[in-house]
Each structure stands twice: as structure tokens, then as C-alpha cells.
Coordinates of C-alpha atoms and ligand atoms in Angstrom, one line a residue:
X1 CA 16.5 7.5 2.8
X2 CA 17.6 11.4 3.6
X3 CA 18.5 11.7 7.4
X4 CA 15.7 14.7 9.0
X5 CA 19.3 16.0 10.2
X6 CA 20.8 17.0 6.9
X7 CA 18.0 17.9 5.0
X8 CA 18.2 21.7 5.4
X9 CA 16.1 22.8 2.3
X10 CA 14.6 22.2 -1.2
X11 CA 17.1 23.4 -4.1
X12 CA 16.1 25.0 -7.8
X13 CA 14.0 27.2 -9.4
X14 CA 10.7 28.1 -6.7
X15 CA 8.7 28.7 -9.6
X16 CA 9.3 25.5 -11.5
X17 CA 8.3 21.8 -10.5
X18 CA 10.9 19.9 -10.7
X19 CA 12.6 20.2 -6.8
X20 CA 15.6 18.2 -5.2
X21 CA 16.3 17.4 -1.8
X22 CA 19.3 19.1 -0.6
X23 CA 21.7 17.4 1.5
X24 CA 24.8 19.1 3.4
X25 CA 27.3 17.0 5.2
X26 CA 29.6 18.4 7.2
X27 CA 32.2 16.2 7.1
X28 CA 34.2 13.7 4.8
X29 CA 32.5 11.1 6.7
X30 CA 29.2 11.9 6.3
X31 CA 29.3 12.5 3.1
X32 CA 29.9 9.0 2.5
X33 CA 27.6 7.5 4.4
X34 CA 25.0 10.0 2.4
X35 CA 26.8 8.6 -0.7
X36 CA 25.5 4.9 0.1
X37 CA 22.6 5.5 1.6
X38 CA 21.1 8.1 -0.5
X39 CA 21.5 6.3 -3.8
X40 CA 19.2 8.7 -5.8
X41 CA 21.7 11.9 -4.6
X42 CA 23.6 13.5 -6.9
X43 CA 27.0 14.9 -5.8
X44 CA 27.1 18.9 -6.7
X45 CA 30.7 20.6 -5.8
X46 CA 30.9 23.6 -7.7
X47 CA 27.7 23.2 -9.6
X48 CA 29.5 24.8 -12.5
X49 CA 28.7 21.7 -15.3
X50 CA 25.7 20.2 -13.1
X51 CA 23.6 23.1 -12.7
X52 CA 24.2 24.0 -16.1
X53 CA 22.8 20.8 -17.1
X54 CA 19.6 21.1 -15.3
X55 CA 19.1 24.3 -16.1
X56 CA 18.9 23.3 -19.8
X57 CA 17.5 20.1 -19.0
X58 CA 14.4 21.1 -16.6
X59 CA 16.1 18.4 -15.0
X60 CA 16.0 17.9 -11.0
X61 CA 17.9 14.9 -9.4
X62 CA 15.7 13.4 -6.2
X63 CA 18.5 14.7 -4.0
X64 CA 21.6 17.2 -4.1
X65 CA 24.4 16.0 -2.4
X66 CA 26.8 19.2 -1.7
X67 CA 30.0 18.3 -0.7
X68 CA 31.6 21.9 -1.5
X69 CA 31.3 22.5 2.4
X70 CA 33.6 19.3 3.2
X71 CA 37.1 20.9 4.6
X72 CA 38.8 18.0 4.1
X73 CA 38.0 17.5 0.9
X74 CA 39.7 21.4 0.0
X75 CA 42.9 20.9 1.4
X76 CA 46.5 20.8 -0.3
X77 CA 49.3 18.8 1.7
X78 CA 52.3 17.0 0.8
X79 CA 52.5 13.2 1.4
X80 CA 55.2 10.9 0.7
X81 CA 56.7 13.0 -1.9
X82 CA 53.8 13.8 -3.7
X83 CA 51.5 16.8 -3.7
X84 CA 48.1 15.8 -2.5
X85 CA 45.1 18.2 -4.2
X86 CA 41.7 18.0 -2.4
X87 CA 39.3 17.1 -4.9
X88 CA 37.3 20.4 -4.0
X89 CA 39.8 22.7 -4.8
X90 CA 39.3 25.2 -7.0
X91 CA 41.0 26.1 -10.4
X92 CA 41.3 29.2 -9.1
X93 CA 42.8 27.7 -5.8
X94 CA 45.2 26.2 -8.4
X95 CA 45.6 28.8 -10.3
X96 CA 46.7 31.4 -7.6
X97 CA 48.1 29.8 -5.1
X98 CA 50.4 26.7 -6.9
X99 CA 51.6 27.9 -10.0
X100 CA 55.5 27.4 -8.9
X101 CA 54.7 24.5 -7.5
X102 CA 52.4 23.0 -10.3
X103 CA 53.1 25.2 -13.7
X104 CA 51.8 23.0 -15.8
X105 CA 48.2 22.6 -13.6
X106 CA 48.4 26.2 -13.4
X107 CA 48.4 27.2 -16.8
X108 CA 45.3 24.4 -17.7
X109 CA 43.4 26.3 -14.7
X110 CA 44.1 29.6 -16.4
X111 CA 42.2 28.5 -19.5
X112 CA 38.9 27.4 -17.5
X113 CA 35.8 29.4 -18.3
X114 CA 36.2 32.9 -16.3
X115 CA 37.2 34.0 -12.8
X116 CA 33.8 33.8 -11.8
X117 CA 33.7 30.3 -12.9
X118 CA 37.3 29.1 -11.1
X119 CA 36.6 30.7 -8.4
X120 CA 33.7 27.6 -8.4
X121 CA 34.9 24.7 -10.6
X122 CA 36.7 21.9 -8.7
X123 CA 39.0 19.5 -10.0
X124 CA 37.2 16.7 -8.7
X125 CA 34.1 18.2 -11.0
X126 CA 36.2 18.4 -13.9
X127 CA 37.7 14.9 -13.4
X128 CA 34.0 13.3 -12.7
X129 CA 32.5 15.1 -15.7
X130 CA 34.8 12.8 -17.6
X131 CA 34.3 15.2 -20.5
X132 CA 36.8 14.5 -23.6
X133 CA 37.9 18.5 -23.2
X134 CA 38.2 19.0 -19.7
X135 CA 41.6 20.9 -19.1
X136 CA 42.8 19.4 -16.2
X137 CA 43.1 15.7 -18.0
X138 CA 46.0 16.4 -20.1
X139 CA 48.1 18.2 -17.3
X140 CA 47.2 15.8 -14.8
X141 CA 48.1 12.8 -17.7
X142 CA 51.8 14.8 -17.6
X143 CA 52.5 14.7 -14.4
X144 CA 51.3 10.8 -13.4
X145 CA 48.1 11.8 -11.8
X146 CA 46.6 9.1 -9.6
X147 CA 43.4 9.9 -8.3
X148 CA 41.8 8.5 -4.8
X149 CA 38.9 7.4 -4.5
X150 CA 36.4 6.8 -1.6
X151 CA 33.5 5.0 -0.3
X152 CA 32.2 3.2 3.3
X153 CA 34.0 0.0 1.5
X154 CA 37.3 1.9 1.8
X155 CA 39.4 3.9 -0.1
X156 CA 41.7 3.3 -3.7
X157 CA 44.0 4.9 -5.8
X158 CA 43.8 4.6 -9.7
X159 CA 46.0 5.6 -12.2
X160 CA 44.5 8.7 -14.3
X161 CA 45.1 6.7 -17.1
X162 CA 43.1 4.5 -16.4
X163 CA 40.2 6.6 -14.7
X164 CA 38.0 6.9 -18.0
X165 CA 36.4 4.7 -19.8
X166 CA 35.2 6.8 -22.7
X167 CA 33.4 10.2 -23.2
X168 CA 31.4 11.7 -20.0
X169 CA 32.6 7.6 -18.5
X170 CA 34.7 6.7 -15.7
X171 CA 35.9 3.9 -13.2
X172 CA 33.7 6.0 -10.0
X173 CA 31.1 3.5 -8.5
X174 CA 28.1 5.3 -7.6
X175 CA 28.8 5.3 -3.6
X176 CA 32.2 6.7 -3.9
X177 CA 33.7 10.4 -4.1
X178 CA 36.8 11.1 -5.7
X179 CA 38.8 12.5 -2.6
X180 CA 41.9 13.8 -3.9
X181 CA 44.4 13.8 -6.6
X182 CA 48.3 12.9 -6.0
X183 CA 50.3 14.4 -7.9
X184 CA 54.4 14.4 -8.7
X185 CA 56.2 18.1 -7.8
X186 CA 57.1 20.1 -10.4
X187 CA 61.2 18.7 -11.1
X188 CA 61.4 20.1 -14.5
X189 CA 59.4 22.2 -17.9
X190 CA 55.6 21.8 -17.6
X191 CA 53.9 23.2 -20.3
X192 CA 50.0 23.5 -21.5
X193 CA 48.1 24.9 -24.2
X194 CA 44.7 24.9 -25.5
X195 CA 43.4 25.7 -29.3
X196 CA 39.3 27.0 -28.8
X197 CA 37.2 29.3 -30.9
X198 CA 38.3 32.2 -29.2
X199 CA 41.0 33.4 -26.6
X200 CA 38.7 33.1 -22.9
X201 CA 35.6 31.0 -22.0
X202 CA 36.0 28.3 -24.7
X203 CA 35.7 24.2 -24.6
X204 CA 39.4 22.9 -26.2
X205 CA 39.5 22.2 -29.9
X206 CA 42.2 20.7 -28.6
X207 CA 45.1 20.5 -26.0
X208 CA 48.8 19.5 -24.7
X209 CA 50.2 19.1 -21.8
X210 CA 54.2 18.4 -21.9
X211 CA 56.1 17.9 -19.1
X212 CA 60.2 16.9 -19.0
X213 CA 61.6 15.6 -16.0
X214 CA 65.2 16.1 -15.1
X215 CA 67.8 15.3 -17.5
X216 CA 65.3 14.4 -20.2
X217 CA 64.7 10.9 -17.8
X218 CA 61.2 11.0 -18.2
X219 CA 59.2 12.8 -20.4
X220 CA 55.2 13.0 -20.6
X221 CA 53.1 13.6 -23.6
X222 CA 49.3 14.1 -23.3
X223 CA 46.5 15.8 -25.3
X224 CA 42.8 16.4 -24.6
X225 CA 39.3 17.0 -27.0
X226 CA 41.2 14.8 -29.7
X227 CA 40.1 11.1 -28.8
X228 CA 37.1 10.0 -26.5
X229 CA 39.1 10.9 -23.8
X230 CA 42.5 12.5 -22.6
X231 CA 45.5 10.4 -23.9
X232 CA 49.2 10.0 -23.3
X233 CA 50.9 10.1 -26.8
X234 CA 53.1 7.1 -25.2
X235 CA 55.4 6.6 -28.8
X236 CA 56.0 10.3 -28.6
X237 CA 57.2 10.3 -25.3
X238 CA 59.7 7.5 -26.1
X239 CA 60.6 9.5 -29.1
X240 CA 62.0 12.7 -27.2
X241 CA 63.7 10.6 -24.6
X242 CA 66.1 9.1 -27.1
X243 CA 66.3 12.2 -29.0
X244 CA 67.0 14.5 -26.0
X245 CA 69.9 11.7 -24.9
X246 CA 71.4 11.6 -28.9
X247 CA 71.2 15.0 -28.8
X248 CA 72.6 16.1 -25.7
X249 CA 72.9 20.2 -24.8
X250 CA 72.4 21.4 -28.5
X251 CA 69.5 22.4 -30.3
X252 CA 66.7 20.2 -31.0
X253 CA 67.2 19.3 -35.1
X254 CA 64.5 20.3 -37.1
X255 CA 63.5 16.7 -38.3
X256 CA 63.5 15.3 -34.6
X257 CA 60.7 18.0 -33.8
X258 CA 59.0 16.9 -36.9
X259 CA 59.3 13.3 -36.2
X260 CA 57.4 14.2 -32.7
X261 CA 54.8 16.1 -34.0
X262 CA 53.8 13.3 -36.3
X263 CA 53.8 10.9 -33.5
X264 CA 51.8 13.1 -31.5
X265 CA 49.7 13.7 -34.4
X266 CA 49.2 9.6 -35.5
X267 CA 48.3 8.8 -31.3
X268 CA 45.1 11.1 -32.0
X269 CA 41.9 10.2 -33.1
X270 CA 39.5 13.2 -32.9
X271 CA 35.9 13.0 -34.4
X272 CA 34.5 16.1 -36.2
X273 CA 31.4 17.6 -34.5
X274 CA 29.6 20.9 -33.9
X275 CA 32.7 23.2 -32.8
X276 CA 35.0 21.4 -35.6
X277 CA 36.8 18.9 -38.2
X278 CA 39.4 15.9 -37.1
X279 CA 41.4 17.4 -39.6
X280 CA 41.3 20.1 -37.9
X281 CA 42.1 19.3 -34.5
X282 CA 45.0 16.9 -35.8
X283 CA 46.5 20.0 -37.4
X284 CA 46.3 21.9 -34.5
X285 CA 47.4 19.3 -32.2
X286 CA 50.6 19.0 -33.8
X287 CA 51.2 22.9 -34.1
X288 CA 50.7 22.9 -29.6
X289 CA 53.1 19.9 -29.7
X290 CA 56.0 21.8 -31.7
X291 CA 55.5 24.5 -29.9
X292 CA 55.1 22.9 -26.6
X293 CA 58.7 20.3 -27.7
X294 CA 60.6 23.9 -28.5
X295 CA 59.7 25.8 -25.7
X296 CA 60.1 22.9 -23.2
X297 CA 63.6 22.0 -25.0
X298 CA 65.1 25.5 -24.7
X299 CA 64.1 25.6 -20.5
X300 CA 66.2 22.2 -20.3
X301 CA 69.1 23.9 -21.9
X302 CA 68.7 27.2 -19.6
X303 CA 68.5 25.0 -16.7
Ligands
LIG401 C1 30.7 29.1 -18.6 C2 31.5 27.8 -18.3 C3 32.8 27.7 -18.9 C4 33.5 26.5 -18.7 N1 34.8 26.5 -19.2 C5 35.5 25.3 -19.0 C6 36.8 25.2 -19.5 O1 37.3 26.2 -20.2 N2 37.5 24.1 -19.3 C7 36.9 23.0 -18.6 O2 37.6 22.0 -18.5 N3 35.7 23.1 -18.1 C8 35.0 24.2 -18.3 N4 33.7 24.3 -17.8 C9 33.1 23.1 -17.1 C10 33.2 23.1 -15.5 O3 33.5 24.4 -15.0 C11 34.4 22.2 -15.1 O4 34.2 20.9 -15.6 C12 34.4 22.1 -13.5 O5 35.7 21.7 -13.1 C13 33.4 21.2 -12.9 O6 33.6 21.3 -11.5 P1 32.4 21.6 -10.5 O7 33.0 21.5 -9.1 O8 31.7 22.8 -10.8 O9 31.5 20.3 -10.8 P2 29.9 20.1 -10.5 O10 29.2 20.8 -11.6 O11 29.6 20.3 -9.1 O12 29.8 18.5 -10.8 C14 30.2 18.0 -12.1 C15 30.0 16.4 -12.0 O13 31.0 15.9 -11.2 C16 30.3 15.1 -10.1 N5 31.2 15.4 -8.9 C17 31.7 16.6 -8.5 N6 32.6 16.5 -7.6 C18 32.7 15.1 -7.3 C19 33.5 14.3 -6.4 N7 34.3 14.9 -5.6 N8 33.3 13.0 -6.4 C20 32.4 12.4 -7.3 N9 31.7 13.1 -8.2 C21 31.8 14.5 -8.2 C22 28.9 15.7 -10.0 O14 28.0 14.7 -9.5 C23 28.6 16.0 -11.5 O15 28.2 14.8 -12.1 C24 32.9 25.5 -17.9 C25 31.6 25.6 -17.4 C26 30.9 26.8 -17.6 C27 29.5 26.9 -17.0

């Protein structure tokens, strides 16, 4: 079912068997009428987690589906109030162009892999990958991500929250594309830090996003590679609220930080695996969060 029209070539290695249909649309539209029609496609962006996977696989889908040509799907534009992210832009998009706008984004897009590989990875790649470590989850978590979807049945909007369903498992049906991602303006401290096995090119340990809204109103929690997928720390956030309110303009007390850090601590469930320990990344987890609550405390106070 691959329209003459669109099939432009035959994708992966020449030498090897395994060979894919490649299929280019130029347009949002046709991309989704490839996405119903051509059920055996597999949507490549970037190619930076897929590819990799074949590669190490041998594995070749019946069809590519690359949508990294689709303009409309690389475009940043503000929309009632919101800041709407193409899901093909780039980290490095991100990274360069909307750190005053999105500090918090920013700083998770600074951690991914290399130039080489930002200059490639998309959001929407990250956020389909549905891996438990994927940087953007956590930032996105702090600042209310919602994330569109689309298909030929129409279009919808789901919380991030509630976008995965476990590890490497999410709500996308297989004839949709995640479109964009809508996301709040930065109003206050965002913050984001990652624990890996070295300083560049390495899959989170663990990580923490915090971000603080004005006046300590609304405050977000979220951390990544320490439960099946990215999680709010929802008692946490409740927790600084009140504090930052009983507290007013002084100095966050020693035992309130601690108090945090053990809520962010007990929302966690990490596993231990080949990179580390639970005990571990709980530990390490809670050192981002003091950090993060510190930091993100003294920027209120400056403000
Ligand atoms: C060396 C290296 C280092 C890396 N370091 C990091 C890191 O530090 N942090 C991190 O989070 N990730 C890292 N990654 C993983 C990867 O770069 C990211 O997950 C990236 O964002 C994936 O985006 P992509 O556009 O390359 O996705 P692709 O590889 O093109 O696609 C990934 C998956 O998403 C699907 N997909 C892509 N776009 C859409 C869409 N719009 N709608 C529906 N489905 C879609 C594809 O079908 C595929 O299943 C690294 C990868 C490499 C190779």
C-alpha cells in the first residue's frame, strides 16, 4: 500500500538484506494519510534511537516513514498563551534558540548525547521512544506539557502525564503522529539536572526538573530514569508550596529542604539494572532535588 509517488528509494545498508521502503511526504497532510494507509511504516524523524536500533538489530521495518522533511511539523509559534514546539524540532533547535524562553527545556536539551546528535534528535522522537530516561520527560512534566496528537480521525491533546503507559509505552495509536507539544512560558525558576556515568553522552542515572511559578503559586516536581517512566513527585510539590507561603522572603530552613528531599525521594521507585542500584539512584535523586529546591529558592528571593 506505498503510493509509486512517494516511494523515492530503498533505505539501509546495500550490502545487507534486510531493505525498507522509504517513504517522504511532503507535507503534514500526507504524512498522515501515509500513517493509515501504510500500516507496516515506521515513522523515522531524526533516526537518532531508530536507526540505532536496527543497526544492532539487523532489523529493517517494510517501510520508513520520514517525516523530518515535514515544515510544519518544525515550527515554534505561540498560541493562546502557550508556546507551541513542532514535534520535529530539534534539541539543538531548543537548545540555541529558546533557552530564555524555556530554561528549564534548555538545560535537559544540553544534556542530550552530542552536538552531532541534537543537531538530529527531535522531541517528538524522544517523547515516542517512551524511554524511562529520556531528558525531555521530566522538564516537560514541570512545565504542564500537553502533547497533540494527530491522525486522519482528527486531532487531540493529552496531558504528558498521562502520555505513557510504562517503559518504551505510550497512549500514540499506530496511525497518529505526535504533532507538537504545548507548553506554559517560562513565568519563574526552571531548573534540570541529570546524574549519568560520566559528564557528556550519557543515559540519566537519574533526573529533576523543578520549576516555581510566580509567588511560589505553583510549583512542579518531576524526575526521570527512577520509575518505569517520568513522574511528578505530586506530595513534594504540595510540600514547597506551603513551605515557601510559611516561609515567606527568608531562607528556606534546613529541615523544610530535608522534608522535600524525602518526599521526592519516597515518590521514586527506580529498579537496579546494568548502569546501576535503586539505592543508588534514590540517593542521587534526592541530592538533584536539594540542589535543585536551593537554587530555585534563592532566584525567588532575587526576583
Ligand atoms: C549517541 C546517542 C546519545 C543519546 N543521548 C541521549 C541523551 O542523553 N538523552 C536522551 O534523552 N536521549 C538520548 N539519545 C536518544 C535519542 O537521541 C533521543 O531519544 C531523540 O530525541 C530521538 O529523536 P529522533 O528524532 O532521533 O527519533 P527517531 O530515532 O527518528 O524515532 C524514535 C522513535 O519515535 C518514533 N517517532 C519519531 N517521531 C515521531 C512522531 N512525530 N510521531 C510519532 N512517532 C514518532 C519513531 O517511529 C521511533 O519509534 C541518544 C542517542 C544516541 C544515538
Amino acid at each position: 500500500m506505498t503510493p509509486t509517488s512517494t516511494l523515492i528509494g530503498q533505505a539501509g545498508d546495500v550490502s545487507a538484506a534486510p531493505r525498507s521502503d522509504y517513504l517522504r511526504p511532503a507535507d503534514l497532510d500526507e504524512a498522515l494519510r501515509l500513517r493509515a494507509r501504510a500500516r507496516g511504516a515506521v515513522v523515522v524523524a531524526g533516526g537518532t534511537d531508530l536507526m540505532v536500533a536496527a543497526n544492532l538489530r539487523g532489523w529493517a521495518p517494510a517501510a520508513l516513514l520520514d517525516i523530518s522533511r515535514v515544515d510544519e511539523l518544525c515550527r515554534v509559534d505561540d498560541t493562546g498563551g502557550l508556546i507551541r514546539l513542532g514535534a520535529g524540532v530539534t534539541f539543538g533547535t531548543i537548545l540555541h534558540g529558546y533557552a530564555h524562553r524555556l530554561p528549564g527545556l534548555a538545560l535537559a536539551a544540553r544534556t542530550v548525547g552530542s552536538a552531532q546528535i541534537r543537531q538530529r534528535a527531535t522531541l517528538g522522537g524522544n517523547l515516542a521512544t517512551g524511554s524511562p530516561a529520556g531528558d525531555s520527560h521530566p522538564a516537560l512534566l514541570a512545565l504542564d506539557a500537553q502533547i497533540e496528537m494527530r491522525s486522519l480521525r482528527g486531532a487531540r491533546l493529552v496531558p504528558l502525564a498521562d502520555f505513557f503507559l510504562g517503559p518504551q509505552r505510550t497512549v500514540l495509536a499506530p496511525d497518529e503522529l505526535i504533532t507538537a507539544v504545548l507548553v506554559q512560558p517560562h513565568t519563574g525558576p526552571q531548573l534540570f539536572a541529570k546524574v549519568g556515568r560520566r559528564s557528556a553522552m550519557a543515559i540519566a542515572l537519574c533526573s529533576l526538573a523543578l520549576s516555581i511559578h510566580p509567588n511560589g503559586q505553583r510549583v512542579r516536581v518531576a524526575f526521570g530514569a527512577a520509575a518505569p517512566t517520568a513522574r511528578r513527585a505530586w506530595a513534594a510539590e504540595r510540600f514547597l508550596v506551603e513551605s515557601m507561603r510559611a516561609v515567606g522572603g527568608d531562607t528556606l530552613p534546613a529541615e523544610l529542604v530535608a522534608e522535600f528531599v524525602r518526599l521526592v525521594r519516597e515518590a521514586a521507585d527506580p529498579i537496579d539494572d546494568i548502569r546501576t542500584t535503586a539505592d543508588y539512584r534514590r540517593h542521587a535523586l534526592g541530592v538533584l532535588a536539594e540542589r535543585a529546591v536551593c537554587r530555585a529558592w534563592r532566584e525567588v528571593q532575587c526576583d
